[in-house]
PDB file of C-alpha atoms in Angstrom:
ATOM      1  CA  UNK A   1      59.650 218.945   7.300  1.00 46.00           C
ATOM      2  CA  UNK A   2      56.409 220.039   5.635  1.00 45.00           C
ATOM      3  CA  UNK A   3      56.445 223.012   3.306  1.00 52.00           C
ATOM      4  CA  UNK A   4      54.136 225.956   4.034  1.00 49.00           C
ATOM      5  CA  UNK A   5      51.775 224.828   1.232  1.00 49.00           C
ATOM      6  CA  UNK A   6      51.685 221.254   2.546  1.00 52.00           C
ATOM      7  CA  UNK A   7      50.986 222.464   6.067  1.00 50.00           C
ATOM      8  CA  UNK A   8      48.049 224.579   4.886  1.00 44.00           C
ATOM      9  CA  UNK A   9      46.658 221.650   2.886  1.00 46.00           C
ATOM     10  CA  UNK A  10      46.968 219.372   5.907  1.00 48.00           C
ATOM     11  CA  UNK A  11      45.068 221.843   8.105  1.00 47.00           C
ATOM     12  CA  UNK A  12      42.287 222.226   5.552  1.00 42.00           C
ATOM     13  CA  UNK A  13      41.962 218.471   5.224  1.00 45.00           C
ATOM     14  CA  UNK A  14      41.654 218.142   8.985  1.00 44.00           C
ATOM     15  CA  UNK A  15      38.908 220.758   9.098  1.00 39.00           C
ATOM     16  CA  UNK A  16      36.968 219.040   6.322  1.00 39.00           C
ATOM     17  CA  UNK A  17      37.320 215.670   8.017  1.00 40.00           C
ATOM     18  CA  UNK A  18      36.109 217.021  11.354  1.00 39.00           C
ATOM     19  CA  UNK A  19      33.074 218.685   9.724  1.00 39.00           C
ATOM     20  CA  UNK A  20      34.141 222.174  10.811  1.00 40.00           C
ATOM     21  CA  UNK A  21      33.451 223.647   7.389  1.00 43.00           C
ATOM     22  CA  UNK A  22      32.934 227.375   7.120  1.00 48.00           C
ATOM     23  CA  UNK A  23      30.651 228.934   4.522  1.00 51.00           C
ATOM     24  CA  UNK A  24      33.662 230.256   2.619  1.00 47.00           C
ATOM     25  CA  UNK A  25      35.113 226.756   2.350  1.00 44.00           C
ATOM     26  CA  UNK A  26      31.898 225.165   1.092  1.00 49.00           C
ATOM     27  CA  UNK A  27      30.894 227.837  -1.415  1.00 52.00           C
ATOM     28  CA  UNK A  28      32.432 228.935  -4.656  1.00 51.00           C
ATOM     29  CA  UNK A  29      33.190 232.441  -5.769  1.00 62.00           C
ATOM     30  CA  UNK A  30      30.340 234.504  -7.127  1.00 79.00           C
ATOM     31  CA  UNK A  31      26.914 235.615  -5.946  1.00 93.00           C
ATOM     32  CA  UNK A  32      24.244 233.748  -4.060  1.00 97.00           C
ATOM     33  CA  UNK A  33      21.309 233.069  -6.390  1.00 98.00           C
ATOM     34  CA  UNK A  34      17.749 232.923  -5.100  1.00 98.00           C
ATOM     35  CA  UNK A  35      15.766 231.088  -7.739  1.00 98.00           C
ATOM     36  CA  UNK A  36      12.046 231.844  -7.867  1.00 96.00           C
ATOM     37  CA  UNK A  37      10.048 229.316  -9.930  1.00 93.00           C
ATOM     38  CA  UNK A  38       7.176 231.755 -10.491  1.00 88.00           C
ATOM     39  CA  UNK A  39       6.666 234.947 -12.477  1.00 84.00           C
ATOM     40  CA  UNK A  40       7.841 238.448 -11.490  1.00 87.00           C
ATOM     41  CA  UNK A  41       5.296 240.026  -9.165  1.00 84.00           C
ATOM     42  CA  UNK A  42       4.200 236.719  -7.620  1.00 86.00           C
ATOM     43  CA  UNK A  43       4.396 236.374  -3.834  1.00 90.00           C
ATOM     44  CA  UNK A  44       7.562 234.196  -3.878  1.00 93.00           C
ATOM     45  CA  UNK A  45       9.186 236.743  -6.189  1.00 93.00           C
ATOM     46  CA  UNK A  46       8.223 239.692  -3.964  1.00 92.00           C
ATOM     47  CA  UNK A  47       9.491 237.895  -0.852  1.00 95.00           C
ATOM     48  CA  UNK A  48      12.810 237.042  -2.492  1.00 97.00           C
ATOM     49  CA  UNK A  49      13.321 240.611  -3.719  1.00 96.00           C
ATOM     50  CA  UNK A  50      12.361 242.138  -0.376  1.00 95.00           C
ATOM     51  CA  UNK A  51      14.803 240.062   1.661  1.00 97.00           C
ATOM     52  CA  UNK A  52      17.701 239.929  -0.823  1.00 97.00           C
ATOM     53  CA  UNK A  53      19.264 243.357   0.016  1.00 97.00           C
ATOM     54  CA  UNK A  54      19.303 242.585   3.745  1.00 97.00           C
ATOM     55  CA  UNK A  55      20.533 239.049   3.096  1.00 97.00           C
ATOM     56  CA  UNK A  56      23.393 240.462   1.016  1.00 96.00           C
ATOM     57  CA  UNK A  57      24.289 242.937   3.744  1.00 96.00           C
ATOM     58  CA  UNK A  58      24.329 240.369   6.535  1.00 96.00           C
ATOM     59  CA  UNK A  59      26.145 237.618   4.663  1.00 95.00           C
ATOM     60  CA  UNK A  60      28.582 239.937   2.936  1.00 94.00           C
ATOM     61  CA  UNK A  61      27.743 238.387  -0.418  1.00 94.00           C
ATOM     62  CA  UNK A  62      26.032 239.616  -3.574  1.00 96.00           C
ATOM     63  CA  UNK A  63      22.503 238.155  -3.776  1.00 97.00           C
ATOM     64  CA  UNK A  64      20.729 237.866  -7.129  1.00 97.00           C
ATOM     65  CA  UNK A  65      17.055 236.924  -7.603  1.00 98.00           C
ATOM     66  CA  UNK A  66      16.420 234.889 -10.727  1.00 97.00           C
ATOM     67  CA  UNK A  67      12.996 233.928 -12.087  1.00 95.00           C
ATOM     68  CA  UNK A  68      12.956 230.514 -13.756  1.00 93.00           C
ATOM     69  CA  UNK A  69       9.378 229.831 -14.708  1.00 88.00           C
ATOM     70  CA  UNK A  70       7.645 227.034 -16.553  1.00 82.00           C
ATOM     71  CA  UNK A  71       6.159 223.579 -15.992  1.00 78.00           C
ATOM     72  CA  UNK A  72       4.148 224.773 -12.968  1.00 75.00           C
ATOM     73  CA  UNK A  73       7.302 225.780 -11.127  1.00 85.00           C
ATOM     74  CA  UNK A  74       9.196 222.561 -11.828  1.00 88.00           C
ATOM     75  CA  UNK A  75      11.882 224.129 -14.031  1.00 91.00           C
ATOM     76  CA  UNK A  76      13.074 226.528 -11.351  1.00 94.00           C
ATOM     77  CA  UNK A  77      12.783 223.973  -8.574  1.00 95.00           C
ATOM     78  CA  UNK A  78      14.764 221.379 -10.538  1.00 95.00           C
ATOM     79  CA  UNK A  79      17.516 223.943 -11.118  1.00 97.00           C
ATOM     80  CA  UNK A  80      17.942 224.181  -7.341  1.00 98.00           C
ATOM     81  CA  UNK A  81      17.715 220.408  -6.867  1.00 97.00           C
ATOM     82  CA  UNK A  82      20.560 219.961  -9.408  1.00 97.00           C
ATOM     83  CA  UNK A  83      22.713 222.815  -8.071  1.00 97.00           C
ATOM     84  CA  UNK A  84      25.858 222.273  -6.022  1.00 97.00           C
ATOM     85  CA  UNK A  85      24.953 221.984  -2.310  1.00 97.00           C
ATOM     86  CA  UNK A  86      27.249 224.771  -1.172  1.00 95.00           C
ATOM     87  CA  UNK A  87      24.866 227.527  -0.095  1.00 95.00           C
ATOM     88  CA  UNK A  88      25.190 229.488  -3.322  1.00 97.00           C
ATOM     89  CA  UNK A  89      21.796 228.494  -4.758  1.00 98.00           C
ATOM     90  CA  UNK A  90      18.530 228.902  -2.858  1.00 98.00           C
ATOM     91  CA  UNK A  91      14.841 228.469  -3.672  1.00 98.00           C
ATOM     92  CA  UNK A  92      11.901 230.575  -2.506  1.00 98.00           C
ATOM     93  CA  UNK A  93       8.723 228.693  -3.338  1.00 96.00           C
ATOM     94  CA  UNK A  94       5.108 228.254  -2.320  1.00 95.00           C
ATOM     95  CA  UNK A  95       3.169 225.209  -1.124  1.00 94.00           C
ATOM     96  CA  UNK A  96       2.812 224.291  -4.796  1.00 90.00           C
ATOM     97  CA  UNK A  97       5.769 222.057  -3.900  1.00 93.00           C
ATOM     98  CA  UNK A  98       3.248 219.929  -2.012  1.00 92.00           C
ATOM     99  CA  UNK A  99       0.113 220.371  -4.118  1.00 89.00           C
ATOM    100  CA  UNK A 100       1.728 220.036  -7.536  1.00 81.00           C
ATOM    101  CA  UNK A 101       3.361 216.712  -6.712  1.00 77.00           C
ATOM    102  CA  UNK A 102      -0.073 215.137  -6.327  1.00 77.00           C
ATOM    103  CA  UNK A 103      -1.076 215.653  -9.979  1.00 75.00           C
ATOM    104  CA  UNK A 104       2.151 215.990 -11.930  1.00 70.00           C
ATOM    105  CA  UNK A 105       3.382 212.430 -12.254  1.00 67.00           C
ATOM    106  CA  UNK A 106       6.447 213.160 -14.384  1.00 74.00           C
ATOM    107  CA  UNK A 107       8.236 215.508 -11.979  1.00 83.00           C
ATOM    108  CA  UNK A 108      11.945 214.604 -12.122  1.00 85.00           C
ATOM    109  CA  UNK A 109      12.516 215.197  -8.417  1.00 91.00           C
ATOM    110  CA  UNK A 110      10.929 214.657  -5.016  1.00 92.00           C
ATOM    111  CA  UNK A 111      10.775 217.967  -3.153  1.00 94.00           C
ATOM    112  CA  UNK A 112      10.606 216.312   0.275  1.00 94.00           C
ATOM    113  CA  UNK A 113      13.732 214.238  -0.459  1.00 95.00           C
ATOM    114  CA  UNK A 114      15.740 216.404  -2.834  1.00 96.00           C
ATOM    115  CA  UNK A 115      15.541 219.796  -1.117  1.00 98.00           C
ATOM    116  CA  UNK A 116      16.982 220.924   2.206  1.00 98.00           C
ATOM    117  CA  UNK A 117      14.492 223.159   4.066  1.00 98.00           C
ATOM    118  CA  UNK A 118      15.837 226.425   5.464  1.00 98.00           C
ATOM    119  CA  UNK A 119      12.790 228.108   7.031  1.00 98.00           C
ATOM    120  CA  UNK A 120       9.082 228.668   6.644  1.00 98.00           C
ATOM    121  CA  UNK A 121       8.536 232.298   5.635  1.00 98.00           C
ATOM    122  CA  UNK A 122       4.787 232.782   6.145  1.00 97.00           C
ATOM    123  CA  UNK A 123       1.285 232.473   4.763  1.00 94.00           C
ATOM    124  CA  UNK A 124      -1.238 234.026   2.402  1.00 93.00           C
ATOM    125  CA  UNK A 125      -4.904 233.474   3.166  1.00 93.00           C
ATOM    126  CA  UNK A 126      -7.208 232.500   0.328  1.00 96.00           C
ATOM    127  CA  UNK A 127     -10.563 234.226  -0.078  1.00 97.00           C
ATOM    128  CA  UNK A 128     -13.446 232.643  -1.993  1.00 98.00           C
ATOM    129  CA  UNK A 129     -14.831 235.426  -4.178  1.00 98.00           C
ATOM    130  CA  UNK A 130     -17.621 235.719  -6.716  1.00 98.00           C
ATOM    131  CA  UNK A 131     -18.887 238.263  -9.241  1.00 97.00           C
ATOM    132  CA  UNK A 132     -21.757 240.501  -8.038  1.00 97.00           C
ATOM    133  CA  UNK A 133     -23.990 239.326 -10.887  1.00 96.00           C
ATOM    134  CA  UNK A 134     -24.282 235.870  -9.295  1.00 97.00           C
ATOM    135  CA  UNK A 135     -26.273 237.439  -6.459  1.00 97.00           C
ATOM    136  CA  UNK A 136     -24.437 235.213  -3.953  1.00 98.00           C
ATOM    137  CA  UNK A 137     -23.420 236.856  -0.697  1.00 97.00           C
ATOM    138  CA  UNK A 138     -21.983 234.079   1.464  1.00 97.00           C
ATOM    139  CA  UNK A 139     -20.373 230.645   1.389  1.00 98.00           C
ATOM    140  CA  UNK A 140     -23.725 229.110   2.307  1.00 97.00           C
ATOM    141  CA  UNK A 141     -25.383 230.903  -0.617  1.00 98.00           C
ATOM    142  CA  UNK A 142     -22.804 229.381  -2.946  1.00 98.00           C
ATOM    143  CA  UNK A 143     -23.215 225.891  -1.482  1.00 98.00           C
ATOM    144  CA  UNK A 144     -27.004 226.011  -1.767  1.00 98.00           C
ATOM    145  CA  UNK A 145     -26.835 227.312  -5.361  1.00 98.00           C
ATOM    146  CA  UNK A 146     -24.423 224.525  -6.284  1.00 97.00           C
ATOM    147  CA  UNK A 147     -26.701 221.907  -4.753  1.00 97.00           C
ATOM    148  CA  UNK A 148     -29.700 223.212  -6.646  1.00 96.00           C
ATOM    149  CA  UNK A 149     -27.813 223.187  -9.935  1.00 94.00           C
ATOM    150  CA  UNK A 150     -25.013 220.571  -9.863  1.00 93.00           C
ATOM    151  CA  UNK A 151     -22.309 221.382 -12.395  1.00 92.00           C
ATOM    152  CA  UNK A 152     -23.827 224.696 -13.448  1.00 96.00           C
ATOM    153  CA  UNK A 153     -21.517 226.867 -11.351  1.00 97.00           C
ATOM    154  CA  UNK A 154     -17.810 227.106 -12.176  1.00 97.00           C
ATOM    155  CA  UNK A 155     -14.649 228.169 -10.443  1.00 98.00           C
ATOM    156  CA  UNK A 156     -11.264 229.152 -11.829  1.00 97.00           C
ATOM    157  CA  UNK A 157      -7.729 228.482 -10.659  1.00 93.00           C
ATOM    158  CA  UNK A 158      -4.248 229.503 -11.879  1.00 88.00           C
ATOM    159  CA  UNK A 159      -3.713 225.903 -12.995  1.00 86.00           C
ATOM    160  CA  UNK A 160      -3.941 222.230 -12.142  1.00 86.00           C
ATOM    161  CA  UNK A 161      -2.258 221.330  -8.894  1.00 86.00           C
ATOM    162  CA  UNK A 162      -1.949 224.888  -7.611  1.00 88.00           C
ATOM    163  CA  UNK A 163      -2.882 225.549  -3.976  1.00 91.00           C
ATOM    164  CA  UNK A 164      -5.883 227.560  -5.221  1.00 93.00           C
ATOM    165  CA  UNK A 165      -7.126 224.572  -7.246  1.00 93.00           C
ATOM    166  CA  UNK A 166      -6.863 222.068  -4.407  1.00 94.00           C
ATOM    167  CA  UNK A 167      -8.267 224.514  -1.840  1.00 95.00           C
ATOM    168  CA  UNK A 168     -11.431 224.780  -3.958  1.00 96.00           C
ATOM    169  CA  UNK A 169     -11.545 221.000  -4.333  1.00 95.00           C
ATOM    170  CA  UNK A 170     -11.243 220.630  -0.563  1.00 95.00           C
ATOM    171  CA  UNK A 171     -14.135 223.091  -0.159  1.00 97.00           C
ATOM    172  CA  UNK A 172     -16.172 220.972  -2.602  1.00 96.00           C
ATOM    173  CA  UNK A 173     -15.323 217.774  -0.711  1.00 95.00           C
ATOM    174  CA  UNK A 174     -16.303 219.179   2.683  1.00 95.00           C
ATOM    175  CA  UNK A 175     -19.605 220.596   1.396  1.00 96.00           C
ATOM    176  CA  UNK A 176     -20.344 217.713  -1.014  1.00 96.00           C
ATOM    177  CA  UNK A 177     -21.066 219.920  -4.005  1.00 97.00           C
ATOM    178  CA  UNK A 178     -20.127 219.648  -7.664  1.00 95.00           C
ATOM    179  CA  UNK A 179     -18.692 222.782  -9.285  1.00 97.00           C
ATOM    180  CA  UNK A 180     -16.859 222.776 -12.618  1.00 96.00           C
ATOM    181  CA  UNK A 181     -13.149 223.572 -12.531  1.00 96.00           C
ATOM    182  CA  UNK A 182     -11.742 225.945 -15.154  1.00 96.00           C
ATOM    183  CA  UNK A 183      -7.918 225.844 -15.052  1.00 92.00           C
ATOM    184  CA  UNK A 184      -5.939 228.786 -16.417  1.00 91.00           C
ATOM    185  CA  UNK A 185      -2.281 229.193 -17.261  1.00 83.00           C
ATOM    186  CA  UNK A 186      -1.550 231.628 -14.488  1.00 80.00           C
ATOM    187  CA  UNK A 187      -3.663 234.056 -12.490  1.00 83.00           C
ATOM    188  CA  UNK A 188      -3.946 237.002 -14.913  1.00 85.00           C
ATOM    189  CA  UNK A 189      -6.560 235.553 -17.293  1.00 90.00           C
ATOM    190  CA  UNK A 190      -8.367 233.894 -14.400  1.00 93.00           C
ATOM    191  CA  UNK A 191      -8.846 237.274 -12.725  1.00 94.00           C
ATOM    192  CA  UNK A 192      -9.889 238.891 -16.006  1.00 95.00           C
ATOM    193  CA  UNK A 193     -12.608 236.293 -16.560  1.00 97.00           C
ATOM    194  CA  UNK A 194     -13.769 236.481 -12.953  1.00 97.00           C
ATOM    195  CA  UNK A 195     -14.155 240.263 -13.171  1.00 97.00           C
ATOM    196  CA  UNK A 196     -16.069 239.824 -16.430  1.00 97.00           C
ATOM    197  CA  UNK A 197     -18.432 237.280 -14.859  1.00 96.00           C
ATOM    198  CA  UNK A 198     -17.200 234.431 -17.103  1.00 97.00           C
ATOM    199  CA  UNK A 199     -16.583 232.207 -14.069  1.00 98.00           C
ATOM    200  CA  UNK A 200     -18.624 232.154 -10.881  1.00 98.00           C
ATOM    201  CA  UNK A 201     -16.015 231.800  -8.172  1.00 98.00           C
ATOM    202  CA  UNK A 202     -12.269 231.743  -7.540  1.00 97.00           C
ATOM    203  CA  UNK A 203     -10.006 231.373  -4.491  1.00 96.00           C
ATOM    204  CA  UNK A 204      -7.762 234.450  -4.568  1.00 95.00           C
ATOM    205  CA  UNK A 205      -5.069 235.500  -2.143  1.00 92.00           C
ATOM    206  CA  UNK A 206      -6.280 238.202   0.218  1.00 92.00           C
ATOM    207  CA  UNK A 207      -3.862 240.795  -1.178  1.00 89.00           C
ATOM    208  CA  UNK A 208      -5.278 240.278  -4.691  1.00 91.00           C
ATOM    209  CA  UNK A 209      -8.915 240.060  -3.626  1.00 94.00           C
ATOM    210  CA  UNK A 210      -9.057 242.959  -1.152  1.00 94.00           C
ATOM    211  CA  UNK A 211      -9.102 245.970  -3.533  1.00 94.00           C
ATOM    212  CA  UNK A 212     -11.765 244.384  -5.764  1.00 97.00           C
ATOM    213  CA  UNK A 213     -13.919 243.479  -2.766  1.00 97.00           C
ATOM    214  CA  UNK A 214     -13.611 246.982  -1.312  1.00 97.00           C
ATOM    215  CA  UNK A 215     -14.561 248.556  -4.636  1.00 98.00           C
ATOM    216  CA  UNK A 216     -17.569 246.258  -5.052  1.00 97.00           C
ATOM    217  CA  UNK A 217     -16.223 244.596  -8.208  1.00 98.00           C
ATOM    218  CA  UNK A 218     -16.097 241.246  -6.397  1.00 98.00           C
ATOM    219  CA  UNK A 219     -17.991 239.768  -3.441  1.00 98.00           C
ATOM    220  CA  UNK A 220     -16.071 237.897  -0.728  1.00 98.00           C
ATOM    221  CA  UNK A 221     -17.857 234.734   0.409  1.00 98.00           C
ATOM    222  CA  UNK A 222     -15.413 233.488   3.049  1.00 98.00           C
ATOM    223  CA  UNK A 223     -11.752 233.027   3.952  1.00 97.00           C
ATOM    224  CA  UNK A 224     -10.432 229.472   3.844  1.00 95.00           C
ATOM    225  CA  UNK A 225      -9.366 227.958   7.134  1.00 90.00           C
ATOM    226  CA  UNK A 226     -10.157 229.078  10.671  1.00 91.00           C
ATOM    227  CA  UNK A 227      -8.873 232.684  10.798  1.00 91.00           C
ATOM    228  CA  UNK A 228     -10.027 235.885   9.130  1.00 92.00           C
ATOM    229  CA  UNK A 229      -7.692 237.918   6.974  1.00 92.00           C
ATOM    230  CA  UNK A 230      -6.502 241.211   8.487  1.00 89.00           C
ATOM    231  CA  UNK A 231      -7.038 242.764   5.038  1.00 92.00           C
ATOM    232  CA  UNK A 232     -10.727 241.787   5.040  1.00 95.00           C
ATOM    233  CA  UNK A 233     -11.699 241.633   8.724  1.00 94.00           C
ATOM    234  CA  UNK A 234     -15.422 241.678   7.934  1.00 96.00           C
ATOM    235  CA  UNK A 235     -15.271 238.467   5.910  1.00 97.00           C
ATOM    236  CA  UNK A 236     -15.837 235.312   8.013  1.00 97.00           C
ATOM    237  CA  UNK A 237     -13.592 232.283   7.941  1.00 97.00           C
ATOM    238  CA  UNK A 238     -15.196 229.086   6.641  1.00 97.00           C
ATOM    239  CA  UNK A 239     -14.957 227.484  10.081  1.00 96.00           C
ATOM    240  CA  UNK A 240     -17.071 230.321  11.500  1.00 96.00           C
ATOM    241  CA  UNK A 241     -19.952 229.406   9.190  1.00 96.00           C
ATOM    242  CA  UNK A 242     -19.801 225.693   9.973  1.00 95.00           C
ATOM    243  CA  UNK A 243     -17.539 224.546   7.113  1.00 96.00           C
ATOM    244  CA  UNK A 244     -14.546 223.106   8.896  1.00 92.00           C
ATOM    245  CA  UNK A 245     -11.232 221.557   7.855  1.00 91.00           C
ATOM    246  CA  UNK A 246     -10.837 223.602   4.678  1.00 93.00           C
ATOM    247  CA  UNK A 247      -7.258 224.644   5.327  1.00 89.00           C
ATOM    248  CA  UNK A 248      -6.325 225.805   1.864  1.00 88.00           C
ATOM    249  CA  UNK A 249      -4.071 228.736   2.699  1.00 91.00           C
ATOM    250  CA  UNK A 250      -0.739 229.030   0.914  1.00 95.00           C
ATOM    251  CA  UNK A 251       2.580 228.778   2.732  1.00 96.00           C
ATOM    252  CA  UNK A 252       5.980 229.960   1.484  1.00 97.00           C
ATOM    253  CA  UNK A 253       9.434 228.710   2.348  1.00 98.00           C
ATOM    254  CA  UNK A 254      13.122 228.864   1.549  1.00 98.00           C
ATOM    255  CA  UNK A 255      15.029 225.746   0.499  1.00 98.00           C
ATOM    256  CA  UNK A 256      18.533 224.752  -0.584  1.00 98.00           C
ATOM    257  CA  UNK A 257      19.802 221.685  -2.464  1.00 98.00           C
ATOM    258  CA  UNK A 258      19.864 218.489  -0.422  1.00 98.00           C
ATOM    259  CA  UNK A 259      23.337 217.965   1.031  1.00 97.00           C
ATOM    260  CA  UNK A 260      23.963 221.621   1.850  1.00 97.00           C
ATOM    261  CA  UNK A 261      26.063 221.594   5.066  1.00 97.00           C
ATOM    262  CA  UNK A 262      24.094 221.890   8.300  1.00 97.00           C
ATOM    263  CA  UNK A 263      26.086 224.920   9.419  1.00 97.00           C
ATOM    264  CA  UNK A 264      25.217 226.776   6.211  1.00 97.00           C
ATOM    265  CA  UNK A 265      21.520 225.913   6.657  1.00 98.00           C
ATOM    266  CA  UNK A 266      21.667 227.054  10.295  1.00 98.00           C
ATOM    267  CA  UNK A 267      23.298 230.349   9.327  1.00 97.00           C
ATOM    268  CA  UNK A 268      20.708 231.013   6.619  1.00 98.00           C
ATOM    269  CA  UNK A 269      17.891 230.040   8.966  1.00 98.00           C
ATOM    270  CA  UNK A 270      18.942 232.548  11.602  1.00 98.00           C
ATOM    271  CA  UNK A 271      19.574 235.400   9.175  1.00 98.00           C
ATOM    272  CA  UNK A 272      16.368 234.953   7.129  1.00 98.00           C
ATOM    273  CA  UNK A 273      14.216 234.620  10.246  1.00 98.00           C
ATOM    274  CA  UNK A 274      15.686 237.834  11.638  1.00 98.00           C
ATOM    275  CA  UNK A 275      15.000 239.689   8.385  1.00 98.00           C
ATOM    276  CA  UNK A 276      11.402 238.468   8.196  1.00 98.00           C
ATOM    277  CA  UNK A 277      10.679 239.412  11.795  1.00 97.00           C
ATOM    278  CA  UNK A 278      11.956 242.937  11.109  1.00 97.00           C
ATOM    279  CA  UNK A 279       9.653 243.189   8.093  1.00 96.00           C
ATOM    280  CA  UNK A 280       6.611 241.630   9.767  1.00 96.00           C
ATOM    281  CA  UNK A 281       4.580 244.844  10.123  1.00 94.00           C
ATOM    282  CA  UNK A 282       5.124 246.022   6.549  1.00 93.00           C
ATOM    283  CA  UNK A 283       4.382 242.573   5.130  1.00 93.00           C
ATOM    284  CA  UNK A 284       1.183 242.362   7.193  1.00 91.00           C
ATOM    285  CA  UNK A 285      -0.074 245.484   5.429  1.00 87.00           C
ATOM    286  CA  UNK A 286       0.183 243.490   2.194  1.00 84.00           C
ATOM    287  CA  UNK A 287      -1.791 240.566   3.608  1.00 85.00           C
ATOM    288  CA  UNK A 288       1.261 238.381   4.218  1.00 92.00           C
ATOM    289  CA  UNK A 289       1.468 236.727   7.634  1.00 93.00           C
ATOM    290  CA  UNK A 290       5.057 236.065   8.684  1.00 96.00           C
ATOM    291  CA  UNK A 291       5.715 232.711  10.332  1.00 97.00           C
ATOM    292  CA  UNK A 292       9.202 231.269  10.620  1.00 98.00           C
ATOM    293  CA  UNK A 293      10.378 227.809  11.619  1.00 98.00           C
ATOM    294  CA  UNK A 294      13.266 225.453  12.083  1.00 98.00           C
ATOM    295  CA  UNK A 295      14.354 223.452   9.025  1.00 98.00           C
ATOM    296  CA  UNK A 296      12.888 220.353  10.636  1.00 98.00           C
ATOM    297  CA  UNK A 297       9.483 222.000  11.108  1.00 98.00           C
ATOM    298  CA  UNK A 298       9.356 223.054   7.466  1.00 98.00           C
ATOM    299  CA  UNK A 299      10.293 219.523   6.408  1.00 98.00           C
ATOM    300  CA  UNK A 300       7.420 218.089   8.465  1.00 97.00           C
ATOM    301  CA  UNK A 301       5.003 220.634   6.959  1.00 97.00           C
ATOM    302  CA  UNK A 302       6.061 219.735   3.412  1.00 97.00           C
ATOM    303  CA  UNK A 303       5.718 215.992   4.027  1.00 96.00           C
ATOM    304  CA  UNK A 304       2.377 216.368   5.819  1.00 95.00           C
ATOM    305  CA  UNK A 305       0.926 218.670   3.165  1.00 94.00           C
ATOM    306  CA  UNK A 306       2.038 216.433   0.306  1.00 93.00           C
ATOM    307  CA  UNK A 307       0.315 213.460   1.951  1.00 93.00           C
ATOM    308  CA  UNK A 308      -2.947 215.253   2.721  1.00 92.00           C
ATOM    309  CA  UNK A 309      -3.283 216.729  -0.759  1.00 92.00           C
ATOM    310  CA  UNK A 310      -2.513 213.352  -2.312  1.00 91.00           C
ATOM    311  CA  UNK A 311      -5.337 211.892  -0.218  1.00 91.00           C
ATOM    312  CA  UNK A 312      -7.726 214.591  -1.468  1.00 92.00           C
ATOM    313  CA  UNK A 313      -6.748 213.989  -5.099  1.00 90.00           C
ATOM    314  CA  UNK A 314      -7.479 210.291  -4.663  1.00 89.00           C
ATOM    315  CA  UNK A 315     -10.748 210.900  -2.796  1.00 86.00           C
ATOM    316  CA  UNK A 316     -12.061 213.387  -5.363  1.00 86.00           C
ATOM    317  CA  UNK A 317     -10.694 211.551  -8.382  1.00 87.00           C
ATOM    318  CA  UNK A 318      -8.981 214.762  -9.486  1.00 84.00           C
ATOM    319  CA  UNK A 319      -7.049 214.611 -12.726  1.00 79.00           C
ATOM    320  CA  UNK A 320      -5.071 217.239 -14.594  1.00 71.00           C
ATOM    321  CA  UNK A 321      -7.250 218.770 -17.315  1.00 63.00           C
TER     322      UNK A 321
END
């Protein structure tokens, strides 16, 4: 006859074999960590910190947000890739996962293969802005000025391979203009130089651009893509002014390590989507457009985006400066 301990072990083994694994059985003791591969105050960081209290409440677990920055987000992302696939370690990241892979050849992981998507979280629209001293008022003004003086105008980005960088390069490709790229190590110095008139243009997220546009310190030329930003409703989208297929807006998503059990992913997907839908109105006031998805839809978006940005890099001959 089996002892009580043997009977319990036999039951657990049967559950594991059948795949009926509960979250408690696949996770270890301790908190759930949401790793953010960007700096405090960035959009992924704000999203993670906004949802973490509700996530903790609904899962009955302590949730800690941890910033692991460096190497254009690769350090934090790799930490998640290497973590145990038990639902205890999550990643909130931007579409830099797709854009960065096109220029950074030494990345020790493949985001599309080594991460398990949980859900798309939403979008930030990018606004092409300039300093008032340029005298440029519209996207067409900028294009015509660039054509008259190839290489004279410049634009800044937070760094090589960022969504902002490749959005500007896509704009250049569609309009067939040459504008010099000035990469920065992050957005702070880029914004400082833009406000000082040291660079002529930059793609900024709508939430960053809006107060400077409203105060007259910057001039909005257009919003990338086909839709206007609710924060700047008077600024046309590029498609409205005849410049199509410049979809450079930034998406954000939650991921787990590859191999995380499907039932854990499904549970996280449902809970995070519910939280984001509840917060949709307040996030919209900050220029963030909530859009959620299935894990499979986010996987397709990541694969598609990686391929299209890689094609642009090849077409434009873009190299990391």
